[in-house]
Short mmCIF file of C-alpha atoms and ligand atoms in Angstrom, two decimals:
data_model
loop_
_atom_site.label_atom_id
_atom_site.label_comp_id
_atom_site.label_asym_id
_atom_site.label_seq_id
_atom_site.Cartn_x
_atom_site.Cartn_y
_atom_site.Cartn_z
CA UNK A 260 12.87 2.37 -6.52
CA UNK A 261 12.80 5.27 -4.24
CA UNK A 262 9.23 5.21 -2.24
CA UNK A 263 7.12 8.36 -1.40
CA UNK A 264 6.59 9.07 2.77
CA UNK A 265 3.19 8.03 2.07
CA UNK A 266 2.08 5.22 0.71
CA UNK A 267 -2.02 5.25 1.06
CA UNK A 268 -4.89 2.39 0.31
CA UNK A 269 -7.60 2.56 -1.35
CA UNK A 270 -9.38 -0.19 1.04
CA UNK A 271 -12.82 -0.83 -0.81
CA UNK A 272 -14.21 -2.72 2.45
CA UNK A 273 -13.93 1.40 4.24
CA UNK A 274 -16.60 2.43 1.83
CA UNK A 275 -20.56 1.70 2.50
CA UNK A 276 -22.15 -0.92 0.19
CA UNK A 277 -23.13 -0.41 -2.24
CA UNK A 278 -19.85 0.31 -3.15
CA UNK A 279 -20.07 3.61 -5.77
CA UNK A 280 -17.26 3.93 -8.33
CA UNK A 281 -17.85 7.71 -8.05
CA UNK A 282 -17.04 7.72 -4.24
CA UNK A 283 -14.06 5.63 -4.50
CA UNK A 284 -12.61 7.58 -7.89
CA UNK A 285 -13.04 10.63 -6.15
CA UNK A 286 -11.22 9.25 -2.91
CA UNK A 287 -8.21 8.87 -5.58
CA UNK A 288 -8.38 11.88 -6.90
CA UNK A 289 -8.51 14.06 -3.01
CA UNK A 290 -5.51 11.73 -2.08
CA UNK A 291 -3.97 12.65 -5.29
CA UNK A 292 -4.68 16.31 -4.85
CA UNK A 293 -3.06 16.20 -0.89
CA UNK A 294 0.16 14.99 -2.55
CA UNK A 295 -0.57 11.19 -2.76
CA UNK A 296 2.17 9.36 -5.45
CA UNK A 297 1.67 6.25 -4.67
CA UNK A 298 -1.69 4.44 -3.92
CA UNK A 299 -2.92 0.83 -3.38
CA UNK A 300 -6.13 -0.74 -4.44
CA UNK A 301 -7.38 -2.80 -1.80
CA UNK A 302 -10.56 -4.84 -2.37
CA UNK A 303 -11.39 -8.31 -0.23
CA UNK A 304 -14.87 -8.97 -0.80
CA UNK A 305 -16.15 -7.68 -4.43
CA UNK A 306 -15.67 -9.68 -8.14
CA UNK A 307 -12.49 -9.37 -10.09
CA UNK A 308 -15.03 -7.77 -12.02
CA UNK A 309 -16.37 -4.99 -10.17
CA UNK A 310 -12.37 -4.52 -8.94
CA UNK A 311 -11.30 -4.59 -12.57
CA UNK A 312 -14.10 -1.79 -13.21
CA UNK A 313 -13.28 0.42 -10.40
CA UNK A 314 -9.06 -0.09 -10.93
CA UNK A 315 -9.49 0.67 -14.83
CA UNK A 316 -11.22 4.11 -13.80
CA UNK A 317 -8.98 5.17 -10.84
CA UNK A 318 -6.14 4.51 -14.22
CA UNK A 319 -7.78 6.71 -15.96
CA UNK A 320 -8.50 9.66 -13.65
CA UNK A 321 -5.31 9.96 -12.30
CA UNK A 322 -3.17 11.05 -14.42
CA UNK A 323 0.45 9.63 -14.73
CA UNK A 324 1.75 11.34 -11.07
CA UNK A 325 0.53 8.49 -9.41
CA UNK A 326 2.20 4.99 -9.22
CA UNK A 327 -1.01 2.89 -8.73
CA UNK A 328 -0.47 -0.77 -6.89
CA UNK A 329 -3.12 -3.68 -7.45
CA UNK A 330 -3.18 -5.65 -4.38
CA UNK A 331 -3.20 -9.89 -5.04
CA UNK A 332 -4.08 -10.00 -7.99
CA UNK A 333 -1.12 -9.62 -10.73
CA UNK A 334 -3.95 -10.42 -13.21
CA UNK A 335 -5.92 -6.96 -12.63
CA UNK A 336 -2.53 -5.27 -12.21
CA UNK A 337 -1.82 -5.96 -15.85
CA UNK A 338 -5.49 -6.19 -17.19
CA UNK A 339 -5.75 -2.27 -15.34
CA UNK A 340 -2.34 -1.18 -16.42
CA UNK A 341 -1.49 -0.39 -12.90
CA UNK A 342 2.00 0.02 -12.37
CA UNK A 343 2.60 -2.44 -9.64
CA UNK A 344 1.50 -5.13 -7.78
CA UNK A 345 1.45 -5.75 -3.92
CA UNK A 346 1.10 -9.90 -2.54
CA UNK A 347 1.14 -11.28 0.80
CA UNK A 348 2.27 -14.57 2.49
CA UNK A 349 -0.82 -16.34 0.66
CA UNK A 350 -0.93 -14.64 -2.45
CA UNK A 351 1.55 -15.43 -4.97
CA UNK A 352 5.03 -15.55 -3.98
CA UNK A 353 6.70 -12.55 -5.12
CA UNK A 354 8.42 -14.59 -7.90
CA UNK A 355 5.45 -15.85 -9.45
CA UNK A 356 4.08 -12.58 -9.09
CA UNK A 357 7.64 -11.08 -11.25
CA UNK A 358 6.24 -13.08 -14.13
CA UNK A 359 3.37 -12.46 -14.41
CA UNK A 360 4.01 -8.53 -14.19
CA UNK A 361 7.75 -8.90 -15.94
CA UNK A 362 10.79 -6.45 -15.03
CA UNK A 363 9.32 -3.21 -15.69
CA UNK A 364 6.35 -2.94 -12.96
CA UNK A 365 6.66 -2.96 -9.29
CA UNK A 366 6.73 -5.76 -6.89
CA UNK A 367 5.87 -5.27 -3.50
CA UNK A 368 5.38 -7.90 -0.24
CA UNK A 369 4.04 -7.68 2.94
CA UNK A 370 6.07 -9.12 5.78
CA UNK A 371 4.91 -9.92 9.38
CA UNK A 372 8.19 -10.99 11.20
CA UNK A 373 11.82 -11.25 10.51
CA UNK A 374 12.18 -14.28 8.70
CA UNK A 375 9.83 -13.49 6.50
CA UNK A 376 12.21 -9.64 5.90
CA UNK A 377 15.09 -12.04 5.36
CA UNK A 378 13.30 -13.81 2.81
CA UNK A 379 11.80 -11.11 0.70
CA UNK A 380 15.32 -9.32 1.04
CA UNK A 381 16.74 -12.08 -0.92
CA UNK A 382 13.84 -12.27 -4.02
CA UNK A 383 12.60 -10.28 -6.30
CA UNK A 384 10.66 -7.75 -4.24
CA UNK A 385 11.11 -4.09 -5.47
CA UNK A 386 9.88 -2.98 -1.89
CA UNK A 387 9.25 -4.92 1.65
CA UNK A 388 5.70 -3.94 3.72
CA UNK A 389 6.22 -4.84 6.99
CA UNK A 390 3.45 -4.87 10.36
CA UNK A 391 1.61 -4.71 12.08
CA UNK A 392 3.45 -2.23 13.59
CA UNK A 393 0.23 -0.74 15.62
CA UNK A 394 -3.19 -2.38 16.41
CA UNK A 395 -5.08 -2.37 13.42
CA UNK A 396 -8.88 -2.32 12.48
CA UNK A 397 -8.55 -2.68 9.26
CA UNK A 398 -7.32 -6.30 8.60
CA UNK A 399 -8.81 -9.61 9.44
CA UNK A 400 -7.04 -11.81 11.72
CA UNK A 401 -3.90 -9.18 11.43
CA UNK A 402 -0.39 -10.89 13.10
CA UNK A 403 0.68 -10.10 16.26
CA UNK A 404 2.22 -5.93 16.05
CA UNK A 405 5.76 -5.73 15.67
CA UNK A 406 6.28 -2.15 17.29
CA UNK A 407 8.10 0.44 16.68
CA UNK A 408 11.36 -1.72 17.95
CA UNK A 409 10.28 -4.18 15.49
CA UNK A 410 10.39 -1.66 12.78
CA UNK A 411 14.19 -1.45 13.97
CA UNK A 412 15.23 -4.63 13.36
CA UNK A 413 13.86 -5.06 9.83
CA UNK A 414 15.33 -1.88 8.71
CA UNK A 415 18.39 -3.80 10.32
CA UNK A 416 17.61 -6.98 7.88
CA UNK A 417 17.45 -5.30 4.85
CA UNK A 418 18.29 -2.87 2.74
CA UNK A 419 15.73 -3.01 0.11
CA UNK A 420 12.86 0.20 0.33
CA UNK A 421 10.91 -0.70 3.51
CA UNK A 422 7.05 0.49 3.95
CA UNK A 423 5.62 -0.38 7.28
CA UNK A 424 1.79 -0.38 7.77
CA UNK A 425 -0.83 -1.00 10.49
CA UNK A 426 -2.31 1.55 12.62
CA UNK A 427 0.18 4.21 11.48
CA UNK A 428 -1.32 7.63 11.67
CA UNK A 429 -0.67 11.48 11.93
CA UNK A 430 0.48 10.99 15.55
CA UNK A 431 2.85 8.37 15.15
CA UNK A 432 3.84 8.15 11.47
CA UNK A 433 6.88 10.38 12.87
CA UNK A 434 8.24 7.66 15.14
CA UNK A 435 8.28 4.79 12.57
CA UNK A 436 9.93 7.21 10.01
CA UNK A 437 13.03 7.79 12.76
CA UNK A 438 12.88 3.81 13.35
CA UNK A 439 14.51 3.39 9.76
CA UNK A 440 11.07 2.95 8.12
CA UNK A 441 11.39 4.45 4.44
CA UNK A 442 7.50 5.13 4.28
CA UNK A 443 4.14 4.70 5.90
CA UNK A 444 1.40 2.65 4.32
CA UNK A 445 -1.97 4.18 5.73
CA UNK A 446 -5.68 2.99 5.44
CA UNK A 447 -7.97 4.73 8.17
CA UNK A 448 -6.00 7.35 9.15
CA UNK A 449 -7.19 9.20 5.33
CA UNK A 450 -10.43 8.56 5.45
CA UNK A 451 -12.27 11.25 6.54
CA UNK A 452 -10.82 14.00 5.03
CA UNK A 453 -8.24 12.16 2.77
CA UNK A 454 -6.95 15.71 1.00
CA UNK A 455 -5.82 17.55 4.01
CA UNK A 456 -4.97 14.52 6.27
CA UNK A 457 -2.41 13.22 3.31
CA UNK A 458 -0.68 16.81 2.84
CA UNK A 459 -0.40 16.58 7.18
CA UNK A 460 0.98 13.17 6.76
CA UNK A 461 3.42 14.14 4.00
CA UNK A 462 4.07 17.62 6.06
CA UNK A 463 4.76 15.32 9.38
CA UNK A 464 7.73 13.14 7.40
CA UNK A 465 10.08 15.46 5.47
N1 TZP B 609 -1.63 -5.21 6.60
C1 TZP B 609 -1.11 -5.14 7.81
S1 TZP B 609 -1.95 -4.01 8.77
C2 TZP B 609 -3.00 -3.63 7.50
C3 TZP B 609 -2.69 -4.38 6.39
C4 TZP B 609 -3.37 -4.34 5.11
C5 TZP B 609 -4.09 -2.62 7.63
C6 TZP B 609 -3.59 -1.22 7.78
O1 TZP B 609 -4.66 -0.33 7.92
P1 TZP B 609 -4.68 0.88 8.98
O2 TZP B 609 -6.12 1.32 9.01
O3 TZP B 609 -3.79 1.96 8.42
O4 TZP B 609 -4.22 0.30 10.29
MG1 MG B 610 -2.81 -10.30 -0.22
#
């Protein structure tokens, strides 16, 4: 798979509770408008139920332009028709989460050092997320950052798509692009105006 610049998500924990499906839908839709192609649903703390509810509308608002990623859960990713599916260390292991999902829908997996590049580099993966690069906010107990020379040596470790995440924003999205990064998974850095800040983040990387 060839992966976007920008890679943004959809973290439900950045909205105020009570969470509205309007508010996040139309989140989608201003990312999808500032040239967003590829977004992640990200939700911690709700039901599989409310997530399923909120995934199964961001499906059907966004029209077909955007490759939509369910984070740990290969069960929404299916029961939502998303087209891909993102795990961690803890989730399931990229493997598991290949048959649950099958050949035809994307498999992504977050990395935090370089054995754990190595290792994704020789599974199933479509795609390798690697970080911290930068201090980050928006995880809980996030691993130690990797930097920018970090960034350097996975691109070095593999040559499967690499997305690198964790306090990457419009000032130094640039810099992790020329370390060999392939794209830049973002969180905060959309939030406040998600429509103009993604079409400056997509501007920054051509
Ligand atoms: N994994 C590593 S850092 C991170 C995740 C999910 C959070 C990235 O969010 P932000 O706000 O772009 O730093
Ligand atoms: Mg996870």
């Amino acid at each position: 798979m060839t992966l976007p610049r920008l890679y943004a998500i959809l973290d439900v924990g950045c909205f105020s509770s009570p969470v509205s499906k309007t508010a996040l839908v139309e989140y989608a839709r201003e990312l999808a408008i500032g040239g967003v192609t590829l977004l992640q649903y990200r939700s911690k703390l709700g039901s599989a139920s409310e997530a399923l509810s909120h995934a199964r509308e961001i499906r059907r608002v966004l029209n077909d332009g955007v490759t939509l990623v369910m984070n740990d859960r290969a069960d929404l990713c299916l029961a939502a028709d998303f087209d891909g599916i993102h795990v961690g260390q803890d989730d399931l292991s990229p493997h598991g989460a290949r048959k649950v999902v099958g050949q035809r829908r994307i498999v992504g997996v977050s990395t935090h050092n370089l054995e754990q590049v190595l290792e994704a580099d020789a599974g199933p993966a479509d795609y390798i997320a690697f970080g911290p690069v930068f201090a980050t906010a928006s995880k809980t107990n996030p691993d130690p950052v990797v930097g920018v020379e970090g960034v350097r040596a996975a691109r070095a470790a593999t040559r499967k798509p690499l997305v690198t995440i964790g306090g990457i924003t419009r000032l130094n999205a640039r810099s992790v692009i020329e370390a060999g990064a392939d794209s830049v998974a973002v969180i905060s850095d959309l939030l406040s105006h998600p429509r103009a800040s993604a079409g400056e983040f997509l501007r920054l990387m051509v």
